[in-house]
Short mmCIF file of C-alpha atoms in Angstrom, two decimals:
data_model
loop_
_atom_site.label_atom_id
_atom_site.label_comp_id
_atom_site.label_asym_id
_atom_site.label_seq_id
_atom_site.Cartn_x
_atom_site.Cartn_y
_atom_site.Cartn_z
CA UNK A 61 -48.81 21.24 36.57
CA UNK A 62 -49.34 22.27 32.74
CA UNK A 63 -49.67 19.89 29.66
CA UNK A 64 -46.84 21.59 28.23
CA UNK A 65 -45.01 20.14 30.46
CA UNK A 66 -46.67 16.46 30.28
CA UNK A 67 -45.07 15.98 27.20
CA UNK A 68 -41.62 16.06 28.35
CA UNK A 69 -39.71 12.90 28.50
CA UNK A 70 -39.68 11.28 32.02
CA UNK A 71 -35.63 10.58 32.13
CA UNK A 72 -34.83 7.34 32.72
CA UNK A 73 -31.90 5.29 34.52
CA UNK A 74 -29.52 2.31 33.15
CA UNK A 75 -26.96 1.12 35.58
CA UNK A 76 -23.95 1.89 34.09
CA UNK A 77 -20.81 1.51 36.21
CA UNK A 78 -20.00 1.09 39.87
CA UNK A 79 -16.92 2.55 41.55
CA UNK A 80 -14.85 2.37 44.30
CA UNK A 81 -12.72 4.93 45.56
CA UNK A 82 -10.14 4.17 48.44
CA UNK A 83 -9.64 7.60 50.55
CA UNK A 84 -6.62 8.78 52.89
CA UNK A 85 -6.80 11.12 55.90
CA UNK A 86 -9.62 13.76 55.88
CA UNK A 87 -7.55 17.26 55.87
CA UNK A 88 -9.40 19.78 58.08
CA UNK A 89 -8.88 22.94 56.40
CA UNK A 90 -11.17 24.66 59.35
CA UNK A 91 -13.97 27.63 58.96
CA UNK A 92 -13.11 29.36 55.63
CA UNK A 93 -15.13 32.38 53.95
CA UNK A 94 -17.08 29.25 52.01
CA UNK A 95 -17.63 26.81 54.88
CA UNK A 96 -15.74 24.36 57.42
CA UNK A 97 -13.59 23.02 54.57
CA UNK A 98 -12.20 19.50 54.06
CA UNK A 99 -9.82 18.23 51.90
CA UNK A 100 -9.87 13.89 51.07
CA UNK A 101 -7.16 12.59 48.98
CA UNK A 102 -8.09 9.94 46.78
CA UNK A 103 -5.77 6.81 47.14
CA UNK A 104 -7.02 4.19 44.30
CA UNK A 105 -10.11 2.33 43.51
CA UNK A 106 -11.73 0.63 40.15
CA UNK A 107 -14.17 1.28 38.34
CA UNK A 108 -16.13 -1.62 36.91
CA UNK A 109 -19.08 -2.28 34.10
CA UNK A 110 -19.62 -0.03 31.07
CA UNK A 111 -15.93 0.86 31.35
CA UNK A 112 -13.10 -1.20 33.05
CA UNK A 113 -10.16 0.86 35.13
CA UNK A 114 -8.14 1.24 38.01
CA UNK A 115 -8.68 4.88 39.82
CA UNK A 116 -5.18 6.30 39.84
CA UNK A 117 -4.01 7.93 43.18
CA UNK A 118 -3.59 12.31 42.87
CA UNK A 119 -7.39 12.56 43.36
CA UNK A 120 -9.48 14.19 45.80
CA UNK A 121 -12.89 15.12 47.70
CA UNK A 122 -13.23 18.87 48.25
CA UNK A 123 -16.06 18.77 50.75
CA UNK A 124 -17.86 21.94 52.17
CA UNK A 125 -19.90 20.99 55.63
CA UNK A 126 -23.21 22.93 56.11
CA UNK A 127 -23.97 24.02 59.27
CA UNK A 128 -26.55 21.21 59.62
CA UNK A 129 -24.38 19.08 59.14
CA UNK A 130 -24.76 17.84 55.19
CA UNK A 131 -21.60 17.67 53.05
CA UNK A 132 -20.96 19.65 49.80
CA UNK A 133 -19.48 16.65 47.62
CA UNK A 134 -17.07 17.81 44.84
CA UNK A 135 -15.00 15.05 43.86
CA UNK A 136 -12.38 14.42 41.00
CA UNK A 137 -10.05 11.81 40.40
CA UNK A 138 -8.45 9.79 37.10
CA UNK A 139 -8.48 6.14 36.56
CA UNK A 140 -6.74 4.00 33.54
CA UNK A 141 -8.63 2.19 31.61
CA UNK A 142 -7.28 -1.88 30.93
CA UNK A 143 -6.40 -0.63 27.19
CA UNK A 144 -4.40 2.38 28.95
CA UNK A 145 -6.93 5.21 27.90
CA UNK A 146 -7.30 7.87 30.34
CA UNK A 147 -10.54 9.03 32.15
CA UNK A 148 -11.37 11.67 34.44
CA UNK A 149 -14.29 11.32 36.87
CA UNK A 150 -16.12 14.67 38.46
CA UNK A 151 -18.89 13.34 41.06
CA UNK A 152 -20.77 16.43 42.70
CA UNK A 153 -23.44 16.14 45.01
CA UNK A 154 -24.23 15.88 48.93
CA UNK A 155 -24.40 13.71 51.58
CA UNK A 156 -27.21 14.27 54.33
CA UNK A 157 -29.51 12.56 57.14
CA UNK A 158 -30.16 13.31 60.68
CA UNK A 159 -27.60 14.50 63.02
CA UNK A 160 -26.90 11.44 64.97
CA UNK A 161 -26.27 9.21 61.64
CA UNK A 162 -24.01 11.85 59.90
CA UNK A 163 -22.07 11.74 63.12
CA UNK A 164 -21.38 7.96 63.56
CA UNK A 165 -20.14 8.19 59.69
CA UNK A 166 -18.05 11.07 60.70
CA UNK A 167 -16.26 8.67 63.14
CA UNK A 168 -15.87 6.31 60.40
CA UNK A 169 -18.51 3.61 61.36
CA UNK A 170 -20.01 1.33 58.80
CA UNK A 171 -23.92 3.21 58.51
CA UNK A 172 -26.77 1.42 56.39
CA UNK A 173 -26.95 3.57 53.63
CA UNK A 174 -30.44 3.60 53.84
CA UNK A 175 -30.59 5.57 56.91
CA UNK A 176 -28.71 8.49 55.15
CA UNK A 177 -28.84 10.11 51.08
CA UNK A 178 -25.72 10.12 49.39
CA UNK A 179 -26.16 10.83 45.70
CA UNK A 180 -23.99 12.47 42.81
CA UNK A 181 -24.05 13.29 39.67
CA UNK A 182 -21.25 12.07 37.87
CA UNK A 183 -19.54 13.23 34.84
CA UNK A 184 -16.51 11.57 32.52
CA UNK A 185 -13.70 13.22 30.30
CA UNK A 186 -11.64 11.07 28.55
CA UNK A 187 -9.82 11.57 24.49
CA UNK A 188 -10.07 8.12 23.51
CA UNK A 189 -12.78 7.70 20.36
CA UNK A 190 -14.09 4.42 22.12
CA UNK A 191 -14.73 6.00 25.02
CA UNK A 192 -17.00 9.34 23.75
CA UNK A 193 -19.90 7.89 24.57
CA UNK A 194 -18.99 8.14 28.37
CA UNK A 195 -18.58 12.13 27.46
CA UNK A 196 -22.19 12.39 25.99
CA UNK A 197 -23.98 11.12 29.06
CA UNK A 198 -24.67 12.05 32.37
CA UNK A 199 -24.65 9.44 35.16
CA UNK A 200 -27.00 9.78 38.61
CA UNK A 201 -25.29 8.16 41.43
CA UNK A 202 -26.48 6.52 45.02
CA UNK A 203 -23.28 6.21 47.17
CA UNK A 204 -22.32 4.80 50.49
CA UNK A 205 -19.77 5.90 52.71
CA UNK A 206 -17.31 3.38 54.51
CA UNK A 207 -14.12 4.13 57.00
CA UNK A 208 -11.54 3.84 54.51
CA UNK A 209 -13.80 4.27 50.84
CA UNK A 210 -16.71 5.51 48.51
CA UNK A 211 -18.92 3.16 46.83
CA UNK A 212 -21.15 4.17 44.10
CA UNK A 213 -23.23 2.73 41.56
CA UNK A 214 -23.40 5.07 38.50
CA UNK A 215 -27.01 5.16 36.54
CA UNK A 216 -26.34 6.28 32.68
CA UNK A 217 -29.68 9.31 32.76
CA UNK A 218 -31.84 8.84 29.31
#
C-alpha cells in the first residue's frame, strides 16, 4: 500500500432504490463464439424509493454462463416513472457460488441469497430535468434470484 493512495476517498453507499423485475422463459441460445448464451425477457416490475415506476415489459437479461458455472449479467430494461418520465436501467454484473447452489437456482428454487453473490452495478438514463441526478450517480447492487423475478436493492456509490 502507498500513502498516495491513503488519501483517496473510501466510497461510500446510500440505499437508494430497490427493484423488482418479473422475468419470462430463459431462451437458450446454446454454445456461441462468446459463451453458452441466454436470452431473459423482462416482463414488468417497479422500482421503488429515490424514484417511483413501473418497469415496462420489452426488456431483457443477456446472460453469458462461464464454464464454472457463474453468469455474465447484462441487463436492460425501461420503467415509467408515476409523473410519466421515462428511465432506462443497465444492471451489469455476475452471479456466482458453488456448483451445487447455482444449480438448484438454475431449476428455479428459492436459494438464501446468502449462500450465493449476486451483485451489479447499475446505471440510469432518463431526459427528464428532475430526474438528472439519477444520471450523475452510480448505484452498487446486491440481488437475489427467485423462479419467476430479480430483486435488488440499489446503493447510490459516494
Amino acid at each position: 500500500m502507498s500513502a498516495a493512495f491513503d488519501a483517496l476517498p473510501v466510497p461510500t453507499l446510500d440505499a437508494a432504490f430497490d427493484v423488482t423485475v418479473h422475468l419470462g422463459e430463459a431462451e437458450n441460445h446454446g454454445a456461441t463464439s462468446a459463451g453458452l448464451r441466454r436470452v431473459v425477457p423482462i416482463l414488468a416490475g417497479r422500482v421503488r424509493g429515490e424514484v417511483e415506476a413501473e418497469i415496462l415489459p420489452g426488456g431483457a437479461d443477456w446472460q453469458l454462463i462461464r464454464p464454472d458455472g457463474t453468469i455474465e449479467v447484462e441487463a436492460r430494461y425501461s420503467a415509467r416513472t408515476t409523473d410519466g418520465s421515462l428511465l432506462l436501467l443497465h444492471a451489469s454484473g455476475l452471479r456466482t457460488g458453488a456448483p451445487d447452489v447455482l444449480e438448484r437456482l438454475r431449476r428455479g428454487e428459492d436459494v438464501d441469497p446468502a449462500e450465493y453473490t449476486f451483485r451489479t452495478t447499475v446505471r440510469v438514463e432518463a431526459a427528464a430535468r428532475n430526474l438528472a441526478h439519477l444520471q450523475r450517480a452510480l448505484f452498487l447492487a446486491s440481488a437475489r434470484r427467485s423462479a419467476d423475478a430479480v430483486r435488488y436493492r440499489a446503493y447510490r456509490v459516494g
